[in-house]
Amino acid sequence: MPKFEKLRIKTGLSNEQMMSLAHLLGAEGLCQCGRFLKKTDAKYQLGIFPPPGAPLGANWILMISYCHSCAMAINDLLRYINGRHKHPEADRVRHEGK
């Protein structure tokens, strides 16, 4: 029986991404919820790549800074979605139709 691997690759950030991240970490501004984030506040970054067929093309990444409360809410949502869509059968059994 073939063994399937998860589709994931860990790579380093490009120079532009590193500069953008450094700018977000050292900047002051508003979180998505409206809370003011100072330079010294804890900030959590989320990077979003465009989906296939996005109107702006595929050469961009959206980086967003969140406060601790928003980051924990996003984390809880992702954990909820992951748990809700889990299936008791193994992936290879489901995909092979056995």
Coordinates of N, CA, C and O in Angstrom, one line a residue, residues 19-74:
M19 N 12.1 42.3 5.1 CA 12.0 43.7 5.3 C 10.6 44.1 5.7 O 10.4 45.0 6.6
S20 N 9.6 43.5 5.1 CA 8.2 43.8 5.4 C 7.9 43.4 6.8 O 7.2 44.1 7.5
L21 N 8.3 42.2 7.2 CA 8.1 41.7 8.5 C 8.8 42.6 9.6 O 8.1 42.9 10.6
A22 N 10.0 43.0 9.3 CA 10.7 43.9 10.3 C 10.0 45.2 10.4 O 9.9 45.8 11.5
H23 N 9.4 45.7 9.3 CA 8.7 47.0 9.3 C 7.4 46.8 10.2 O 7.1 47.7 11.0
L24 N 6.7 45.7 10.0 CA 5.5 45.5 10.7 C 5.7 45.4 12.2 O 5.0 45.9 13.1
L25 N 6.8 44.7 12.6 CA 7.2 44.5 14.0 C 7.6 45.8 14.7 O 7.4 45.9 15.9
G26 N 8.2 46.7 13.9 CA 8.7 47.9 14.5 C 7.8 49.1 14.3 O 8.1 50.2 14.7
A27 N 6.6 48.9 13.7 CA 5.7 50.0 13.4 C 4.6 50.1 14.5 O 4.3 49.2 15.2
E28 N 4.0 51.3 14.5 CA 2.8 51.5 15.4 C 1.6 51.6 14.4 O 1.7 52.0 13.3
G29 N 0.5 51.1 14.9 CA -0.7 51.1 14.1 C -1.8 50.4 14.7 O -1.8 50.0 15.9
L30 N -2.9 50.1 14.0 CA -4.1 49.5 14.5 C -4.1 48.0 14.1 O -3.8 47.6 13.0
C31 N -4.6 47.2 15.0 CA -4.9 45.8 14.8 C -6.2 45.8 14.0 O -6.9 46.8 13.8
Q32 N -6.6 44.7 13.4 CA -7.8 44.5 12.7 C -9.0 44.8 13.5 O -10.1 45.2 13.0
C33 N -8.9 44.6 14.9 CA -10.0 44.9 15.8 C -10.1 46.4 16.2 O -11.1 46.8 16.8
G34 N -9.1 47.2 15.8 CA -9.1 48.6 16.2 C -8.2 48.9 17.3 O -8.1 50.1 17.6
R35 N -7.6 48.0 18.0 CA -6.7 48.2 19.1 C -5.4 48.8 18.6 O -4.9 48.4 17.6
F36 N -4.9 49.8 19.3 CA -3.7 50.5 18.9 C -2.5 49.6 19.4 O -2.4 49.3 20.6
L37 N -1.6 49.3 18.5 CA -0.4 48.5 18.8 C 0.8 49.4 18.8 O 1.1 50.1 17.8
K38 N 1.5 49.5 19.9 CA 2.7 50.3 20.0 C 3.9 49.5 19.5 O 3.7 48.3 19.2
K39 N 5.0 50.1 19.3 CA 6.2 49.4 18.8 C 6.6 48.3 19.8 O 7.1 47.2 19.3
T40 N 6.4 48.4 21.0 CA 6.8 47.4 22.0 C 5.8 46.4 22.3 O 6.1 45.4 23.1
D41 N 4.6 46.5 21.8 CA 3.6 45.5 22.0 C 3.9 44.2 21.3 O 4.5 44.2 20.3
A42 N 3.4 43.1 21.8 CA 3.5 41.8 21.2 C 2.6 41.8 19.9 O 1.4 42.2 20.0
K43 N 3.2 41.5 18.8 CA 2.4 41.4 17.6 C 2.6 40.0 17.0 O 3.6 39.4 17.0
Y44 N 1.5 39.6 16.4 CA 1.5 38.2 15.8 C 1.2 38.4 14.3 O 0.2 39.1 13.9
Q45 N 2.0 37.8 13.5 CA 1.9 38.0 12.0 C 1.2 36.8 11.4 O 1.4 35.7 11.8
L46 N 0.4 37.1 10.4 CA -0.2 36.1 9.6 C 0.1 36.4 8.1 O -0.2 37.6 7.7
G47 N 0.6 35.5 7.4 CA 0.9 35.7 5.9 C -0.1 34.9 5.1 O -0.3 33.7 5.4
I48 N -0.7 35.5 4.1 CA -1.7 34.9 3.3 C -1.3 35.0 1.9 O -1.0 36.1 1.3
F49 N -1.2 33.8 1.2 CA -0.8 33.8 -0.2 C -2.1 33.8 -1.0 O -3.2 33.4 -0.5
P50 N -2.1 34.4 -2.2 CA -3.3 34.4 -3.0 C -3.7 33.1 -3.5 O -2.9 32.2 -3.8
P51 N -5.0 32.9 -3.6 CA -5.5 31.6 -4.2 C -5.3 31.6 -5.7 O -5.1 32.6 -6.3
P52 N -5.3 30.4 -6.3 CA -5.1 30.3 -7.7 C -6.2 31.1 -8.5 O -7.3 31.1 -8.1
G53 N -5.8 31.8 -9.5 CA -6.7 32.6 -10.2 C -7.1 33.9 -9.6 O -8.1 34.6 -10.0
A54 N -6.3 34.4 -8.6 CA -6.6 35.7 -8.0 C -6.4 36.8 -9.0 O -5.5 36.7 -9.9
P55 N -7.2 37.8 -8.9 CA -7.2 38.9 -10.0 C -5.8 39.7 -10.0 O -5.5 40.2 -11.0
L56 N -5.1 39.7 -8.9 CA -3.9 40.5 -8.9 C -2.7 39.7 -9.2 O -1.6 40.1 -9.2
G57 N -2.9 38.4 -9.6 CA -1.8 37.5 -9.9 C -1.3 36.8 -8.7 O -1.8 36.9 -7.6
A58 N -0.2 36.0 -8.9 CA 0.3 35.2 -7.8 C 1.6 35.7 -7.2 O 2.2 35.0 -6.5
N59 N 2.0 36.9 -7.5 CA 3.3 37.4 -7.0 C 3.1 38.3 -5.8 O 3.8 39.4 -5.8
W60 N 2.3 37.9 -4.8 CA 2.2 38.8 -3.7 C 1.9 37.9 -2.4 O 1.5 36.8 -2.6
I61 N 2.1 38.5 -1.3 CA 1.8 37.9 0.0 C 1.2 39.0 0.9 O 1.8 40.1 0.9
L62 N 0.1 38.7 1.6 CA -0.4 39.7 2.5 C 0.0 39.4 3.9 O -0.2 38.3 4.4
M63 N 0.7 40.3 4.5 CA 1.1 40.1 5.9 C 0.3 41.1 6.8 O 0.2 42.3 6.5
I64 N -0.2 40.5 7.9 CA -1.1 41.3 8.8 C -0.6 41.1 10.2 O -0.3 40.0 10.6
S65 N -0.6 42.2 10.9 CA -0.2 42.1 12.4 C -1.5 42.1 13.2 O -2.4 42.9 13.0
Y66 N -1.5 41.2 14.2 CA -2.7 41.1 15.1 C -2.2 41.3 16.5 O -1.1 40.9 16.9
C67 N -3.1 41.8 17.4 CA -2.8 41.8 18.8 C -3.0 40.4 19.4 O -3.4 39.5 18.7
H68 N -2.7 40.2 20.7 CA -2.7 38.9 21.3 C -4.1 38.3 21.3 O -4.3 37.1 21.0
S69 N -5.1 39.1 21.6 CA -6.5 38.7 21.6 C -7.0 38.2 20.3 O -7.6 37.1 20.2
C70 N -6.7 38.9 19.2 CA -7.1 38.5 17.9 C -6.4 37.3 17.4 O -7.0 36.4 16.8
A71 N -5.1 37.2 17.8 CA -4.3 36.0 17.4 C -4.9 34.7 18.1 O -4.9 33.7 17.4
M72 N -5.2 34.8 19.3 CA -5.8 33.7 20.0 C -7.2 33.3 19.5 O -7.5 32.1 19.4
A73 N -8.0 34.3 19.0 CA -9.2 34.0 18.4 C -9.1 33.3 17.1 O -9.8 32.3 16.8
I74 N -8.1 33.7 16.3 CA -7.8 33.0 15.0 C -7.3 31.6 15.3 O -7.7 30.7 14.6

